[in-house]
Coordinates of C-alpha atoms in Angstrom, one line a residue:
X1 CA -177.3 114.6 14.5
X2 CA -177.5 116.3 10.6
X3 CA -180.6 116.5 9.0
X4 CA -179.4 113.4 6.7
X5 CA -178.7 111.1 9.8
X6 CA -182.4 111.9 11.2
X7 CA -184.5 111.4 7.5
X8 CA -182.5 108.2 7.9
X9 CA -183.9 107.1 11.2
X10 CA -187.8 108.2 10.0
X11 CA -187.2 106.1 7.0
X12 CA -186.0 103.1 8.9
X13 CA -189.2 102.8 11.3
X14 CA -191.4 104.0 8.0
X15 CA -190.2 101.6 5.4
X16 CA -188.7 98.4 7.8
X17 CA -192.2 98.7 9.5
X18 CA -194.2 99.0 7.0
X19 CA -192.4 96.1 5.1
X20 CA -193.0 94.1 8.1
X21 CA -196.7 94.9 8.0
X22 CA -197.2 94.4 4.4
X23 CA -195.2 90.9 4.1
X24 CA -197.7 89.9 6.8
X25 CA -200.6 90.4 5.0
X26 CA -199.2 88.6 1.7
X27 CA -198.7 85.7 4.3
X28 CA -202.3 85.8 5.5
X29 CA -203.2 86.1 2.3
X30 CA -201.6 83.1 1.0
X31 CA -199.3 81.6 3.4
X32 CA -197.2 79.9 0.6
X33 CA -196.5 83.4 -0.9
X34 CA -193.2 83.8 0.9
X35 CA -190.9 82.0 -1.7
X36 CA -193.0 84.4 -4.7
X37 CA -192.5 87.3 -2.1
X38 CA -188.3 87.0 -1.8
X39 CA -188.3 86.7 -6.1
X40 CA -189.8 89.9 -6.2
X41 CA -187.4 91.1 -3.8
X42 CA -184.5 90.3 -5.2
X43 CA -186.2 90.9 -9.2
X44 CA -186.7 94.7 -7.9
X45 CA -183.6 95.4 -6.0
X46 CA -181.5 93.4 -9.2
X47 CA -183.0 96.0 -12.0
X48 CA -182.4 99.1 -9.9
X49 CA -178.5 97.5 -8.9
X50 CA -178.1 97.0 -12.4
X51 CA -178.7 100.6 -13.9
X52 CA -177.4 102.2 -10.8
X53 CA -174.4 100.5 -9.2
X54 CA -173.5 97.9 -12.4
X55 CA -174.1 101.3 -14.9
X56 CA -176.3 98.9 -17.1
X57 CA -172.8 95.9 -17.0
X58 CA -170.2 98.6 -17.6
X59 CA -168.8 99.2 -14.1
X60 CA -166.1 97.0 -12.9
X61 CA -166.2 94.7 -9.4
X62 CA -163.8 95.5 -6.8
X63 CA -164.2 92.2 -5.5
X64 CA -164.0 89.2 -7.2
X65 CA -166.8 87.0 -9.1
X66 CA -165.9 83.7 -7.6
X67 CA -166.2 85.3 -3.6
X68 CA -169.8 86.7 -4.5
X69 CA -170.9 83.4 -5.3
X70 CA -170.0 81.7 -1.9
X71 CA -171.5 85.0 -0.2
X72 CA -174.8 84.7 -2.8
X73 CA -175.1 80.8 -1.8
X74 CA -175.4 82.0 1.7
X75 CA -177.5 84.7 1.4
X76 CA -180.1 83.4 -0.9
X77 CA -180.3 79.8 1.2
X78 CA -181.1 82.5 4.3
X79 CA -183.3 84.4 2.8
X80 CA -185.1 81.6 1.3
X81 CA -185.4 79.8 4.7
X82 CA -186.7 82.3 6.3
X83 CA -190.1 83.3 3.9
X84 CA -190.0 79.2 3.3
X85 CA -190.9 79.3 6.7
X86 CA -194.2 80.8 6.8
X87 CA -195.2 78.1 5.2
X88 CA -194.6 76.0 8.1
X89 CA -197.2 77.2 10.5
X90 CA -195.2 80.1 11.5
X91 CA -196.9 83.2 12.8
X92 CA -195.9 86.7 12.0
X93 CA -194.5 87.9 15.7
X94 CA -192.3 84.5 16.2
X95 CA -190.5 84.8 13.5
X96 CA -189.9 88.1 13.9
X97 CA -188.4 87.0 17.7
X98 CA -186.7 84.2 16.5
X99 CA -184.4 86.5 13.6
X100 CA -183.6 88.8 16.4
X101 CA -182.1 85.8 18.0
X102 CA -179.1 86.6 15.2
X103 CA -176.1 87.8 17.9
X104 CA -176.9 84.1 19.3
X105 CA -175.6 82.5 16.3
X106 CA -173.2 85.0 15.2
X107 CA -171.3 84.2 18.9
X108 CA -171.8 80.8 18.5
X109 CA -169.7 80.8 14.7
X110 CA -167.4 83.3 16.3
X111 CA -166.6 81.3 18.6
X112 CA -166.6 78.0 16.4
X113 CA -164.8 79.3 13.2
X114 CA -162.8 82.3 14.2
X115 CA -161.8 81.2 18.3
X116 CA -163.3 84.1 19.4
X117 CA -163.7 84.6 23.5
X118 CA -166.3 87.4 24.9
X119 CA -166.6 88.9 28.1
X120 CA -169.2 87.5 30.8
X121 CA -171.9 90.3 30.0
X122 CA -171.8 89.1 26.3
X123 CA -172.6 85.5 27.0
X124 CA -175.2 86.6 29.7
X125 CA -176.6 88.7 27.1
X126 CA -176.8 85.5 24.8
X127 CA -178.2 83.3 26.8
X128 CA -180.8 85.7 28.0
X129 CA -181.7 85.5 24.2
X130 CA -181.3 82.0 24.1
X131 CA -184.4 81.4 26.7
X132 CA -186.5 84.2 25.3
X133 CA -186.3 82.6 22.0
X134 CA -187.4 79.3 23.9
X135 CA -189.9 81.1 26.0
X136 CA -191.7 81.9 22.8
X137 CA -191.4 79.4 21.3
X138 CA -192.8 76.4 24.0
X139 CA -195.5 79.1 24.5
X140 CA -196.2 79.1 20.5
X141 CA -196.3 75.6 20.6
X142 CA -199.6 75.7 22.3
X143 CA -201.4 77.3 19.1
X144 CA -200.5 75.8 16.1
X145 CA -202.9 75.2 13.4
X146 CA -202.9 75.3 10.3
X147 CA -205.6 77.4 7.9
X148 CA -207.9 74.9 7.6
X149 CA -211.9 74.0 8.6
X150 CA -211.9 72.4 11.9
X151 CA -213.1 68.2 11.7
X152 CA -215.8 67.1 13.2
X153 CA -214.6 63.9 14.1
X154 CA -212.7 64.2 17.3
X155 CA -210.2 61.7 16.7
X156 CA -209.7 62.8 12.6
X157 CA -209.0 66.4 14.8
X158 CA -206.6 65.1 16.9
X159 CA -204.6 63.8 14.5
X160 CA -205.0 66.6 11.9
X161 CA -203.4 69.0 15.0
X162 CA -200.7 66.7 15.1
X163 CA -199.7 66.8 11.6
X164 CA -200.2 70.8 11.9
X165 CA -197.7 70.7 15.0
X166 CA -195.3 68.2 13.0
X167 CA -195.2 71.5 10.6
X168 CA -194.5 73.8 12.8
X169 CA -191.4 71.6 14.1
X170 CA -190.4 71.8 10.8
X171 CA -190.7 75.5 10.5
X172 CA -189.0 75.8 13.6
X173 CA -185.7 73.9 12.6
X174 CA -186.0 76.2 8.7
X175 CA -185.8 79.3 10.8
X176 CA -182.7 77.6 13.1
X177 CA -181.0 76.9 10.0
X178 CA -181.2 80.3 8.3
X179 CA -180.3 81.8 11.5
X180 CA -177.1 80.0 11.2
X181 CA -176.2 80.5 7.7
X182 CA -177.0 84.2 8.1
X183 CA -174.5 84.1 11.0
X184 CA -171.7 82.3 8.7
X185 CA -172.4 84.7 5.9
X186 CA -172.0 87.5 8.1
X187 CA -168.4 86.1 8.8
X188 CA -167.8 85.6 5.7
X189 CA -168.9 88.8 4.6
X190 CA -166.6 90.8 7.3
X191 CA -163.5 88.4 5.8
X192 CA -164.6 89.8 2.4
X193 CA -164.7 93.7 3.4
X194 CA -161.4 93.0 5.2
X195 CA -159.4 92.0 2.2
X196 CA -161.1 93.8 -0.1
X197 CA -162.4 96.9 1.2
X198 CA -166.4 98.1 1.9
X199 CA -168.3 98.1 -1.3
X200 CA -171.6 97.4 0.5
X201 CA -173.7 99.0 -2.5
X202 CA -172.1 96.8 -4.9
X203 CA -172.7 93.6 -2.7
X204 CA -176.1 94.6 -2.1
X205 CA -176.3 94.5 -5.9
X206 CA -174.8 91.0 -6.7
X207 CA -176.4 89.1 -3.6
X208 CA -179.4 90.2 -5.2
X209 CA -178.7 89.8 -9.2
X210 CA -176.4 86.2 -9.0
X211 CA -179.5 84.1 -7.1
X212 CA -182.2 85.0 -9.9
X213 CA -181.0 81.7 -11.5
X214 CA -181.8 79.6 -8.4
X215 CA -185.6 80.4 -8.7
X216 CA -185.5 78.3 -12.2
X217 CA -186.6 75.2 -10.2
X218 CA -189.0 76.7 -8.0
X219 CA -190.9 78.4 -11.4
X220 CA -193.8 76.2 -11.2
X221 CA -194.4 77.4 -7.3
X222 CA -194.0 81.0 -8.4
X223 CA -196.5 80.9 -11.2
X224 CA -198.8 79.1 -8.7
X225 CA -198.9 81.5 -6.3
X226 CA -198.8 84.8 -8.7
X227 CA -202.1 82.9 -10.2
X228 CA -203.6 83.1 -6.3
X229 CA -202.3 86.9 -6.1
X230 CA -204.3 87.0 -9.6
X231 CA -207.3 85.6 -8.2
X232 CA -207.7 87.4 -5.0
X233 CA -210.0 90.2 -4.9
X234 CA -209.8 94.2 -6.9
X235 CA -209.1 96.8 -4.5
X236 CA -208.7 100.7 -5.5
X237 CA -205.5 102.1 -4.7
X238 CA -204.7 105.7 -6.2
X239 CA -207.1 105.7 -8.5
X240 CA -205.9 102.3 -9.9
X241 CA -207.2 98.7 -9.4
X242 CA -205.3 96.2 -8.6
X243 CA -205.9 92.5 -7.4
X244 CA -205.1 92.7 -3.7
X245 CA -202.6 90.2 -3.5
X246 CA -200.7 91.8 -6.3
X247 CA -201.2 95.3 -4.2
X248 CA -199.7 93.6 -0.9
X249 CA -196.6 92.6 -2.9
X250 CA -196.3 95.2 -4.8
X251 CA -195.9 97.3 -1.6
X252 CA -193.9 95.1 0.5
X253 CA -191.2 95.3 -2.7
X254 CA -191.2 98.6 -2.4
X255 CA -191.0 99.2 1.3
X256 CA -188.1 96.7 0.9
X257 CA -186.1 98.6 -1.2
X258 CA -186.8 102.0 1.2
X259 CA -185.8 99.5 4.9
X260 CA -182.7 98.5 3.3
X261 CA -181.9 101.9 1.8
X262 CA -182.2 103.4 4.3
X263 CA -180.2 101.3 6.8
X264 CA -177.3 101.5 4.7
X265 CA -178.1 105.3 4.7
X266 CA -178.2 105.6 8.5
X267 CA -174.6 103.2 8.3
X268 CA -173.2 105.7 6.9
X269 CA -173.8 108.7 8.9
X270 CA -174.3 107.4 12.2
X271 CA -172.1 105.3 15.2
X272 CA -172.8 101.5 14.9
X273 CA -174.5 102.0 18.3
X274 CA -177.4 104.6 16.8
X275 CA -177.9 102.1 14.0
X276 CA -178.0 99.2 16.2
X277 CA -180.6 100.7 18.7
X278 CA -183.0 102.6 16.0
X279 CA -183.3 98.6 14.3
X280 CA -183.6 96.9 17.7
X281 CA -186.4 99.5 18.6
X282 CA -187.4 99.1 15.1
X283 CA -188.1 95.6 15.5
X284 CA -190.0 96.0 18.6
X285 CA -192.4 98.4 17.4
X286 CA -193.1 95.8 14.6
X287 CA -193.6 93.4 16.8
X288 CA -196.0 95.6 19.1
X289 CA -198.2 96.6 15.8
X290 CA -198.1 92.9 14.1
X291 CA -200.1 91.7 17.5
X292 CA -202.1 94.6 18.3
X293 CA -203.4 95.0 14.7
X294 CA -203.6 91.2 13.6
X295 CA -204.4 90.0 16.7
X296 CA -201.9 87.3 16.8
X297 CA -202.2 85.5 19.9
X298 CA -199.2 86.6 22.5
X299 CA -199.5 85.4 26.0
X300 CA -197.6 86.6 29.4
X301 CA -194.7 83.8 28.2
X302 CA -194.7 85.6 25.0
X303 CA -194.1 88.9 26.7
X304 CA -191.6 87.7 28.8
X305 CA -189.2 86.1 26.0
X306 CA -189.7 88.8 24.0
X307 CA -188.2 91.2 27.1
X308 CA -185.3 89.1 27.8
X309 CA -184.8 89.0 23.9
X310 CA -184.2 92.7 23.5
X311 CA -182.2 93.3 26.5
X312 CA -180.0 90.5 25.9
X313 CA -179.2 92.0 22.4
X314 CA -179.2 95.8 24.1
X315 CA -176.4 94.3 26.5
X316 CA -174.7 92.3 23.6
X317 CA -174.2 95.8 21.7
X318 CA -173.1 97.7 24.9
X319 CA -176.5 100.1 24.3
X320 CA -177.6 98.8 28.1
X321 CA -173.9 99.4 29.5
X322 CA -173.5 102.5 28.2
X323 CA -176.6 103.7 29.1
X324 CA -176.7 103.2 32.6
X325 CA -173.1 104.6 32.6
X326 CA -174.7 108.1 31.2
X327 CA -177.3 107.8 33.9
X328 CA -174.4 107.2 36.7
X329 CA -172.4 110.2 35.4
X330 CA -175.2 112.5 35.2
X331 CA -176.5 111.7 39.0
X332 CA -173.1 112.1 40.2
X333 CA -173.0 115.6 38.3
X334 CA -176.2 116.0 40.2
X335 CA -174.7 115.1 43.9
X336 CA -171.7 117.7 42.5

């Protein structure tokens, strides 16, 4: 591995974990942030596309206008969906099990669109993720509640938990539906790179640019909630001060542009299989840090999804197969 290839894999578990940790606390900070969190997202990313990869509007596509509006329609919807969520009574470590669920639906269009058939180990491997996802989520079910003052009438409580688990319902089906339009723009997107070639820099830059127009009707929520980032608290931060709701979001842009750099870094100078294990171990060491830090609740059921989550998605990618088949060759090298 080049020197390159390993920088990669450090910034990876640096900026992707440190995103993670940073969109949580804009979340606890104001849990209707999430929609004002993707803008700035997709502002920041936009600007830098636009002066590196669009050479300020001067350089030409190599694929056509028309196809990166389908592929923006899905990928804003999903991305959308998916901070929407938070909104919803969602914690930080659920959501965060429930996108890893993404091979699930990425089989299931497969298999739907393109008549796909996998071997047995693949749909073992997806339906191990299938219960871990439910796992979590019947165990989640248990503590929902929104951030409000507990009633002290017992019956206005009863029925102010109910509404706060209607929510959650509601957050759960958002996060079923981006999972699914993620999975359909991923087919799309492999059609796209098939006919036209990988310009992944260049679709990075329009799925980011095209959907700044979509925000136009959501302008009254985002100058809501950057009057609550406003609002919140100074904190010092290099000498400067900002208000710490601007800070969190400020950082969790900026780690976002450093995750996704750097996985299209790693992409490029690694075997799909290194990539794929350093973001599924990625996303387990978020997970691990999100609930020991923030003390978000995880019980033994928690534990347990979450296991058959990961290894079902270590099978899927062949990481689990080819593993144990380094293991057998080395103790037969052994017995030798």
């Amino acid at each position: 591995m080049n020197v390159k290839a390993a920088l990669a894999i450090c910034m990876v578990f640096v900026g992707c974990c440190s995103n993670v940790v940073f969109l949580e606390l804009v979340v606890k900070e104001d849990p209707g942030a999430g929609n004002l969190a993707t803008f700035l997202q997709f502002l920041f990313i936009a600007s830098v596309g636009f002066c590196t990869v669009g050479k300020f509007g001067t350089a030409k596509r190599n694929i056509p206008f028309k196809q990166y509006l389908l592929l923006v329609g899905f990928f804003w919807t999903s991305s959308v969906a998916n901070n929407y969520a938070f909104d919803f009574n969602i914690s930080m470590p659920l959501h965060m099990i429930f996108r890893a669920g993404s091979l699930m639906a990425n089989m299931a269009m497969g298999v739907w669109i393109l008549k796909k058939r996998y071997t047995f180990l693949k749909y073992l491997a997806v339906f191990m993720i299938s219960a871990g996802i439910a796992i979590c989520t019947i165990q989640s079910s248990g503590d929902v509640k929104a951030p409000r003052e507990t009633h002290e009438d017992a019956a206005e409580e009863e029925k102010l938990k109910f509404i706060d688990w209607l929510w959650w319902c509601l957050g759960i089906a958002i996060l079923t539906f981006a999972l699914f339009v993620s999975a359909r723009m991923g087919i799309f997107q492999e059609s796209l790179y098939s006919k036209f070639g990988k310009h992944p820099w260049e679709a990075l830059y329009y799925t980011h640019l095209l959907p700044l127009v979509f925000w136009l009707p959501t302008a009254t929520n985002l100058t809501r909630h950057v009057a609550i980032a406003f609002d919140t608290p100074a904190v010092d931060f290099l000498g400067f001060t900002f208000p710490r709701q601007v800070l969190w979001l400020i950082l969790y842009v900026l780690t976002q542009g450093l995750c996704i750099s750097a996985v299209y870094v790693l992409t490029t100078e690694c075997a799909s299989l290194v990539v794929t294990l350093t973001v599924t171990l990625r996303k387990f060491v978020s997970l691990i840090f999100s609930i020991m830090y923030f003390k978000n609740p995880f019980t033994v059921g928690h534990w347990v999804g979450t296991l058959l989550v990961f290894i079902g998605t270590m099978i899927f990618t062949e990481l689990l197969q080819k593993s144990l088949a380094l293991f057998a060759r080395k103790d037969k090298k052994k017995v030798q």
